[in-house]
PDB file of C-alpha atoms in Angstrom:
ATOM      1  CA  MET A   1       0.000   0.000   0.000  1.00  0.00           C
ATOM      2  CA  LEU A   2       1.352   3.398  -0.991  1.00  0.00           C
ATOM      3  CA  ASN A   3       0.575   6.456   1.086  1.00  0.00           C
ATOM      4  CA  SER A   4      -1.259   9.018  -1.079  1.00  0.00           C
ATOM      5  CA  THR A   5      -1.794  11.703   1.576  1.00  0.00           C
ATOM      6  CA  LEU A   6       0.833  13.929  -0.021  1.00  0.00           C
ATOM      7  CA  TYR A   7      -1.129  13.939  -3.291  1.00  0.00           C
ATOM      8  CA  ARG A   8      -4.093  15.577  -1.598  1.00  0.00           C
ATOM      9  CA  GLU A   9      -2.639  18.294   0.616  1.00  0.00           C
ATOM     10  CA  GLY A  10      -0.338  21.256   0.240  1.00  0.00           C
ATOM     11  CA  THR A  11       0.760  20.779  -3.356  1.00  0.00           C
ATOM     12  CA  ASP A  12       0.015  22.682  -6.540  1.00  0.00           C
ATOM     13  CA  GLY A  13      -1.275  20.979  -9.685  1.00  0.00           C
ATOM     14  CA  GLN A  14       2.061  20.422 -11.406  1.00  0.00           C
ATOM     15  CA  GLU A  15       3.779  19.106  -8.287  1.00  0.00           C
ATOM     16  CA  LYS A  16       0.836  16.852  -7.515  1.00  0.00           C
ATOM     17  CA  GLU A  17       0.951  15.356 -11.015  1.00  0.00           C
ATOM     18  CA  GLN A  18       4.686  14.718 -10.627  1.00  0.00           C
ATOM     19  CA  GLN A  19       4.111  12.928  -7.324  1.00  0.00           C
ATOM     20  CA  ILE A  20       1.334  10.791  -8.795  1.00  0.00           C
ATOM     21  CA  ARG A  21       3.532   9.921 -11.770  1.00  0.00           C
ATOM     22  CA  GLU A  22       6.310   8.816  -9.414  1.00  0.00           C
ATOM     23  CA  ALA A  23       3.863   6.766  -7.341  1.00  0.00           C
ATOM     24  CA  LEU A  24       2.583   4.945 -10.429  1.00  0.00           C
ATOM     25  CA  ILE A  25       6.124   4.240 -11.640  1.00  0.00           C
ATOM     26  CA  LYS A  26       7.030   2.917  -8.185  1.00  0.00           C
ATOM     27  CA  ALA A  27       4.009   0.619  -8.209  1.00  0.00           C
ATOM     28  CA  MET A  28       4.967  -0.690 -11.668  1.00  0.00           C
ATOM     29  CA  VAL A  29       8.646  -1.228 -10.860  1.00  0.00           C
ATOM     30  CA  GLU A  30       7.788  -2.954  -7.585  1.00  0.00           C
ATOM     31  CA  HIS A  31       5.322  -5.243  -9.414  1.00  0.00           C
ATOM     32  CA  GLN A  32       2.251  -3.931  -7.588  1.00  0.00           C
ATOM     33  CA  LEU A  33       0.876  -2.904 -10.994  1.00  0.00           C
ATOM     34  CA  LEU A  34       1.710  -5.739 -13.366  1.00  0.00           C
ATOM     35  CA  PRO A  35       2.293  -5.377 -17.131  1.00  0.00           C
ATOM     36  CA  GLY A  36      -0.980  -5.290 -18.976  1.00  0.00           C
ATOM     37  CA  SER A  37      -2.948  -3.975 -15.988  1.00  0.00           C
ATOM     38  CA  LYS A  38      -5.714  -1.572 -17.001  1.00  0.00           C
ATOM     39  CA  LEU A  39      -5.362   1.962 -15.626  1.00  0.00           C
ATOM     40  CA  PRO A  40      -8.923   3.338 -15.516  1.00  0.00           C
ATOM     41  CA  GLU A  41      -8.997   7.118 -15.247  1.00  0.00           C
ATOM     42  CA  GLU A  42     -12.034   7.250 -12.975  1.00  0.00           C
ATOM     43  CA  ALA A  43     -10.638   4.786 -10.406  1.00  0.00           C
ATOM     44  CA  LEU A  44      -7.231   6.473 -10.367  1.00  0.00           C
ATOM     45  CA  ALA A  45      -8.730   9.948 -10.097  1.00  0.00           C
ATOM     46  CA  GLU A  46     -10.762   8.807  -7.093  1.00  0.00           C
ATOM     47  CA  ALA A  47      -7.750   7.095  -5.475  1.00  0.00           C
ATOM     48  CA  PHE A  48      -5.551  10.192  -5.792  1.00  0.00           C
ATOM     49  CA  GLY A  49      -8.264  12.787  -5.246  1.00  0.00           C
ATOM     50  CA  ILE A  50      -7.770  14.689  -8.501  1.00  0.00           C
ATOM     51  CA  SER A  51      -9.718  15.175 -11.725  1.00  0.00           C
ATOM     52  CA  ARG A  52      -9.778  12.713 -14.602  1.00  0.00           C
ATOM     53  CA  THR A  53      -8.124  15.417 -16.704  1.00  0.00           C
ATOM     54  CA  GLY A  54      -5.202  15.477 -14.269  1.00  0.00           C
ATOM     55  CA  ILE A  55      -4.882  11.685 -14.349  1.00  0.00           C
ATOM     56  CA  ARG A  56      -5.024  11.713 -18.146  1.00  0.00           C
ATOM     57  CA  LYS A  57      -2.090  14.149 -18.214  1.00  0.00           C
ATOM     58  CA  VAL A  58      -0.090  11.852 -15.918  1.00  0.00           C
ATOM     59  CA  LEU A  59      -0.821   8.788 -18.046  1.00  0.00           C
ATOM     60  CA  THR A  60       0.094  10.676 -21.225  1.00  0.00           C
ATOM     61  CA  ARG A  61       3.464  11.607 -19.710  1.00  0.00           C
ATOM     62  CA  LEU A  62       4.085   7.976 -18.747  1.00  0.00           C
ATOM     63  CA  ALA A  63       3.212   6.925 -22.285  1.00  0.00           C
ATOM     64  CA  THR A  64       5.971   9.179 -23.657  1.00  0.00           C
ATOM     65  CA  VAL A  65       8.569   7.141 -21.722  1.00  0.00           C
ATOM     66  CA  GLN A  66       6.880   3.865 -22.728  1.00  0.00           C
ATOM     67  CA  MET A  67       5.792   2.859 -19.235  1.00  0.00           C
ATOM     68  CA  VAL A  68       2.122   3.053 -20.287  1.00  0.00           C
ATOM     69  CA  ASN A  69       0.278   2.181 -23.489  1.00  0.00           C
ATOM     70  CA  MET A  70      -2.712   4.339 -24.430  1.00  0.00           C
ATOM     71  CA  THR A  71      -5.205   3.113 -27.033  1.00  0.00           C
ATOM     72  CA  PRO A  72      -8.163   5.132 -28.349  1.00  0.00           C
ATOM     73  CA  LYS A  73     -11.501   3.858 -26.976  1.00  0.00           C
ATOM     74  CA  LYS A  74      -9.698   1.214 -24.866  1.00  0.00           C
ATOM     75  CA  GLY A  75      -7.880   3.434 -22.404  1.00  0.00           C
ATOM     76  CA  ALA A  76      -4.511   3.114 -20.696  1.00  0.00           C
ATOM     77  CA  TYR A  77      -2.640   0.001 -19.627  1.00  0.00           C
ATOM     78  CA  VAL A  78       0.693  -0.668 -17.962  1.00  0.00           C
ATOM     79  CA  ALA A  79       3.156  -1.385 -20.771  1.00  0.00           C
ATOM     80  CA  ASN A  80       3.412  -5.112 -21.502  1.00  0.00           C
ATOM     81  CA  PRO A  81       6.643  -5.677 -23.451  1.00  0.00           C
ATOM     82  CA  SER A  82       6.729  -8.520 -25.951  1.00  0.00           C
ATOM     83  CA  ALA A  83       9.506 -11.102 -25.943  1.00  0.00           C
ATOM     84  CA  GLU A  84      11.140  -9.325 -28.894  1.00  0.00           C
ATOM     85  CA  GLU A  85      10.920  -5.889 -27.259  1.00  0.00           C
ATOM     86  CA  SER A  86      12.233  -7.321 -23.987  1.00  0.00           C
ATOM     87  CA  ALA A  87      15.307  -8.697 -25.732  1.00  0.00           C
ATOM     88  CA  MET A  88      15.935  -5.318 -27.384  1.00  0.00           C
ATOM     89  CA  ILE A  89      15.643  -3.491 -24.057  1.00  0.00           C
ATOM     90  CA  PHE A  90      18.325  -5.637 -22.440  1.00  0.00           C
ATOM     91  CA  LYS A  91      20.535  -5.554 -25.523  1.00  0.00           C
ATOM     92  CA  SER A  92      20.334  -1.747 -25.520  1.00  0.00           C
ATOM     93  CA  ARG A  93      21.159  -1.624 -21.824  1.00  0.00           C
ATOM     94  CA  MET A  94      24.168  -3.860 -22.316  1.00  0.00           C
ATOM     95  CA  LEU A  95      25.560  -1.779 -25.188  1.00  0.00           C
ATOM     96  CA  ILE A  96      25.071   1.527 -23.361  1.00  0.00           C
ATOM     97  CA  GLU A  97      26.269   0.365 -19.955  1.00  0.00           C
ATOM     98  CA  LEU A  98      29.360  -1.336 -21.397  1.00  0.00           C
ATOM     99  CA  GLY A  99      30.196   1.796 -23.343  1.00  0.00           C
ATOM    100  CA  ASN A 100      29.966   3.917 -20.190  1.00  0.00           C
ATOM    101  CA  LEU A 101      32.228   1.741 -18.022  1.00  0.00           C
ATOM    102  CA  PRO A 102      35.578   3.341 -19.006  1.00  0.00           C
ATOM    103  CA  GLU A 103      34.353   6.762 -17.827  1.00  0.00           C
ATOM    104  CA  VAL A 104      32.882   5.230 -14.681  1.00  0.00           C
ATOM    105  CA  ILE A 105      36.253   3.704 -13.780  1.00  0.00           C
ATOM    106  CA  ARG A 106      38.101   6.920 -14.592  1.00  0.00           C
ATOM    107  CA  ARG A 107      35.935   8.975 -12.207  1.00  0.00           C
ATOM    108  CA  LEU A 108      35.257   6.382  -9.520  1.00  0.00           C
ATOM    109  CA  ASN A 109      36.301   7.285  -5.959  1.00  0.00           C
ATOM    110  CA  GLU A 110      36.000   5.787  -2.466  1.00  0.00           C
ATOM    111  CA  LYS A 111      32.777   7.658  -1.735  1.00  0.00           C
ATOM    112  CA  ASP A 112      31.192   6.111  -4.837  1.00  0.00           C
ATOM    113  CA  ILE A 113      32.313   2.638  -3.758  1.00  0.00           C
ATOM    114  CA  ALA A 114      30.868   3.184  -0.273  1.00  0.00           C
ATOM    115  CA  GLY A 115      27.527   4.260  -1.760  1.00  0.00           C
ATOM    116  CA  LEU A 116      27.360   1.153  -3.947  1.00  0.00           C
ATOM    117  CA  GLU A 117      28.292  -1.045  -0.979  1.00  0.00           C
ATOM    118  CA  GLU A 118      25.386   0.404   1.003  1.00  0.00           C
ATOM    119  CA  ILE A 119      22.971  -0.285  -1.854  1.00  0.00           C
ATOM    120  CA  LEU A 120      24.159  -3.912  -1.993  1.00  0.00           C
ATOM    121  CA  ALA A 121      23.729  -4.243   1.767  1.00  0.00           C
ATOM    122  CA  GLN A 122      20.145  -3.017   1.427  1.00  0.00           C
ATOM    123  CA  GLU A 123      19.564  -5.339  -1.539  1.00  0.00           C
ATOM    124  CA  HIS A 124      20.888  -8.268   0.525  1.00  0.00           C
ATOM    125  CA  ARG A 125      18.580  -7.466   3.452  1.00  0.00           C
ATOM    126  CA  ALA A 126      15.578  -7.208   1.135  1.00  0.00           C
ATOM    127  CA  SER A 127      16.439 -10.515  -0.525  1.00  0.00           C
ATOM    128  CA  HIS A 128      16.911 -12.208   2.860  1.00  0.00           C
ATOM    129  CA  ASP A 129      13.541 -10.862   4.017  1.00  0.00           C
ATOM    130  CA  ARG A 130      11.867 -11.966   0.766  1.00  0.00           C
ATOM    131  CA  ASP A 131      10.841  -8.350   0.202  1.00  0.00           C
ATOM    132  CA  MET A 132      10.523  -8.506  -3.569  1.00  0.00           C
ATOM    133  CA  ALA A 133       9.541  -4.867  -4.027  1.00  0.00           C
ATOM    134  CA  ALA A 134      12.548  -3.552  -2.106  1.00  0.00           C
ATOM    135  CA  ALA A 135      14.937  -6.010  -3.773  1.00  0.00           C
ATOM    136  CA  ILE A 136      13.854  -4.841  -7.221  1.00  0.00           C
ATOM    137  CA  ARG A 137      14.208  -1.196  -6.180  1.00  0.00           C
ATOM    138  CA  TYR A 138      17.756  -1.626  -4.849  1.00  0.00           C
ATOM    139  CA  SER A 139      18.750  -3.807  -7.782  1.00  0.00           C
ATOM    140  CA  ALA A 140      17.775  -1.049 -10.219  1.00  0.00           C
ATOM    141  CA  LEU A 141      19.353   1.619  -7.998  1.00  0.00           C
ATOM    142  CA  PHE A 142      22.709  -0.193  -8.117  1.00  0.00           C
ATOM    143  CA  HIS A 143      22.864   0.252 -11.889  1.00  0.00           C
ATOM    144  CA  THR A 144      21.678   3.845 -12.020  1.00  0.00           C
ATOM    145  CA  ARG A 145      24.001   4.895  -9.180  1.00  0.00           C
ATOM    146  CA  LEU A 146      26.924   3.089 -10.831  1.00  0.00           C
ATOM    147  CA  HIS A 147      26.497   4.940 -14.116  1.00  0.00           C
ATOM    148  CA  ALA A 148      25.784   8.264 -12.444  1.00  0.00           C
ATOM    149  CA  VAL A 149      29.472   8.193 -11.430  1.00  0.00           C
ATOM    150  CA  ALA A 150      30.368   9.097 -15.020  1.00  0.00           C
ATOM    151  CA  GLY A 151      28.627  12.461 -14.620  1.00  0.00           C
ATOM    152  CA  ASN A 152      26.767  12.301 -17.948  1.00  0.00           C
ATOM    153  CA  THR A 153      23.231  13.339 -17.007  1.00  0.00           C
ATOM    154  CA  VAL A 154      21.815  12.749 -20.500  1.00  0.00           C
ATOM    155  CA  LEU A 155      23.174   9.205 -20.591  1.00  0.00           C
ATOM    156  CA  ASN A 156      22.034   8.600 -17.040  1.00  0.00           C
ATOM    157  CA  ASP A 157      18.464   9.580 -17.980  1.00  0.00           C
ATOM    158  CA  ILE A 158      18.567   7.006 -20.795  1.00  0.00           C
ATOM    159  CA  ILE A 159      19.898   4.295 -18.485  1.00  0.00           C
ATOM    160  CA  THR A 160      17.308   5.152 -15.833  1.00  0.00           C
ATOM    161  CA  ASN A 161      14.487   4.845 -18.365  1.00  0.00           C
ATOM    162  CA  LEU A 162      15.821   1.525 -19.703  1.00  0.00           C
ATOM    163  CA  THR A 163      16.201   0.243 -16.153  1.00  0.00           C
ATOM    164  CA  LEU A 164      12.558   1.041 -15.420  1.00  0.00           C
ATOM    165  CA  ARG A 165      11.488  -0.722 -18.596  1.00  0.00           C
ATOM    166  CA  SER A 166      13.689  -3.684 -17.624  1.00  0.00           C
ATOM    167  CA  SER A 167      11.765  -3.969 -14.366  1.00  0.00           C
ATOM    168  CA  LEU A 168       8.556  -4.242 -16.379  1.00  0.00           C
ATOM    169  CA  VAL A 169      10.153  -6.988 -18.463  1.00  0.00           C
ATOM    170  CA  ILE A 170      11.019  -8.918 -15.302  1.00  0.00           C
ATOM    171  CA  ALA A 171       7.474  -8.364 -14.009  1.00  0.00           C
ATOM    172  CA  ALA A 172       6.083  -9.733 -17.288  1.00  0.00           C
ATOM    173  CA  TRP A 173       8.442 -12.644 -17.859  1.00  0.00           C
ATOM    174  CA  GLY A 174      10.349 -13.311 -14.635  1.00  0.00           C
ATOM    175  CA  SER A 175       9.555 -16.023 -12.106  1.00  0.00           C
ATOM    176  CA  GLN A 176       7.350 -15.234  -9.119  1.00  0.00           C
ATOM    177  CA  TRP A 177      10.307 -14.663  -6.778  1.00  0.00           C
ATOM    178  CA  GLN A 178      12.742 -13.189  -9.255  1.00  0.00           C
ATOM    179  CA  GLN A 179      14.081 -10.051  -7.596  1.00  0.00           C
ATOM    180  CA  GLY A 180      15.636  -8.086 -10.425  1.00  0.00           C
ATOM    181  CA  CYS A 181      19.327  -8.740 -10.814  1.00  0.00           C
ATOM    182  CA  ASN A 182      21.307 -11.566  -9.243  1.00  0.00           C
ATOM    183  CA  GLU A 183      22.755 -10.303  -5.969  1.00  0.00           C
ATOM    184  CA  SER A 184      26.010 -12.273  -6.381  1.00  0.00           C
ATOM    185  CA  ASP A 185      26.478 -10.719  -9.836  1.00  0.00           C
ATOM    186  CA  HIS A 186      26.426  -7.271  -8.251  1.00  0.00           C
ATOM    187  CA  GLN A 187      29.006  -8.333  -5.672  1.00  0.00           C
ATOM    188  CA  GLN A 188      31.334  -9.489  -8.458  1.00  0.00           C
ATOM    189  CA  LEU A 189      30.799  -6.243 -10.358  1.00  0.00           C
ATOM    190  CA  LEU A 190      31.648  -4.251  -7.249  1.00  0.00           C
ATOM    191  CA  HIS A 191      34.859  -6.237  -6.740  1.00  0.00           C
ATOM    192  CA  ALA A 192      35.961  -5.474 -10.308  1.00  0.00           C
ATOM    193  CA  LEU A 193      35.094  -1.807  -9.746  1.00  0.00           C
ATOM    194  CA  ARG A 194      37.293  -1.685  -6.632  1.00  0.00           C
ATOM    195  CA  GLU A 195      40.152  -3.118  -8.684  1.00  0.00           C
ATOM    196  CA  LYS A 196      39.363  -0.748 -11.571  1.00  0.00           C
ATOM    197  CA  ASP A 197      39.722  -3.734 -13.883  1.00  0.00           C
ATOM    198  CA  LEU A 198      37.887  -2.684 -17.044  1.00  0.00           C
ATOM    199  CA  MET A 199      38.359  -5.986 -18.871  1.00  0.00           C
ATOM    200  CA  ALA A 200      36.971  -8.042 -15.980  1.00  0.00           C
ATOM    201  CA  LEU A 201      34.200  -5.516 -15.349  1.00  0.00           C
ATOM    202  CA  SER A 202      33.076  -5.596 -18.983  1.00  0.00           C
ATOM    203  CA  ALA A 203      33.067  -9.411 -19.072  1.00  0.00           C
ATOM    204  CA  LEU A 204      31.103  -9.591 -15.821  1.00  0.00           C
ATOM    205  CA  MET A 205      28.564  -7.039 -17.049  1.00  0.00           C
ATOM    206  CA  GLN A 206      27.943  -9.060 -20.225  1.00  0.00           C
ATOM    207  CA  GLN A 207      27.567 -12.211 -18.152  1.00  0.00           C
ATOM    208  CA  HIS A 208      25.240 -10.363 -15.796  1.00  0.00           C
ATOM    209  CA  PHE A 209      22.831  -9.378 -18.568  1.00  0.00           C
ATOM    210  CA  GLY A 210      23.055 -12.889 -19.993  1.00  0.00           C
ATOM    211  CA  ASN A 211      22.019 -14.296 -16.615  1.00  0.00           C
ATOM    212  CA  ILE A 212      18.999 -11.974 -16.449  1.00  0.00           C
ATOM    213  CA  THR A 213      17.727 -12.715 -19.955  1.00  0.00           C
ATOM    214  CA  GLY A 214      18.412 -16.427 -19.486  1.00  0.00           C
ATOM    215  CA  SER A 215      16.168 -16.486 -16.414  1.00  0.00           C
ATOM    216  CA  LEU A 216      13.137 -15.056 -18.211  1.00  0.00           C
ATOM    217  CA  ASN A 217      10.271 -17.376 -19.087  1.00  0.00           C
ATOM    218  CA  PHE A 218       8.338 -16.074 -22.059  1.00  0.00           C
ATOM    219  CA  ASN A 219       4.892 -17.326 -21.099  1.00  0.00           C
ATOM    220  CA  ARG A 220       2.092 -14.848 -20.582  1.00  0.00           C
ATOM    221  CA  LYS A 221       0.809 -14.132 -17.097  1.00  0.00           C
ATOM    222  CA  LYS A 222      -2.639 -12.862 -16.211  1.00  0.00           C
ATOM    223  CA  SER A 223      -2.729  -9.292 -14.913  1.00  0.00           C
ATOM    224  CA  PRO A 224      -5.424  -8.935 -12.227  1.00  0.00           C
ATOM    225  CA  THR A 225      -7.044  -5.549 -11.738  1.00  0.00           C
ATOM    226  CA  PRO A 226      -5.768  -4.048  -8.455  1.00  0.00           C
ATOM    227  CA  ASP A 227      -7.794  -2.155  -5.874  1.00  0.00           C
ATOM    228  CA  PHE A 228      -6.502   1.365  -6.601  1.00  0.00           C
ATOM    229  CA  ARG A 229      -7.973   2.915  -3.469  1.00  0.00           C
ATOM    230  CA  LYS A 230      -6.241   0.310  -1.302  1.00  0.00           C
ATOM    231  CA  LEU A 231      -2.981   0.555  -3.252  1.00  0.00           C
ATOM    232  CA  PHE A 232      -2.641   4.346  -3.206  1.00  0.00           C
ATOM    233  CA  SER A 233      -4.471   5.343  -0.019  1.00  0.00           C
ATOM    234  CA  CYS A 234      -3.478   5.463   3.670  1.00  0.00           C
TER     235      CYS A 234
END
């Protein structure tokens, strides 16, 4: 359940829409809104306490980053990537992330390493506690924080968007308890980062993406309609 009090009080229209957009993305990434789930404007407007026009603006913005599909006369749905699209998403991530590693290593410092270590500690706790939502969140954060080291904000926006879409792929095609990336893979990547070993880091990153795509099972899952009031209310 996501607390929606902040969407109702003390915020202007634009800020409120931004907060709702972030809440919907969080619910998608944490698999509380599964791929293919219908996003009815009326139910969402009631859950967040805003107009249908405001919700439509939020959904339109999410459609521009391919987190939502909008179809005339059918409405909006959480994006449901096909097997082919899923493969392209991970291939794109691999090409971009591998290309960014030399700059990451060049700029990496002890503070960056400490931040990544803390993320892995949080990922480990979430995995141990079987907290799937938190494990997915920290798994994605490891990658975005790693590439933020390079200082290229444009590239980091691209990686962040692809990482979000990857989480939808795992929601669509991953096993019930798949928690994003393999925790041991991240530990190996961090070791290579400490050593600033570009060759080993690149090989491990390729293996890492291979492990993720190899774990996907391309059989459709049903996407039940959630209770939006329960999901986004106190």
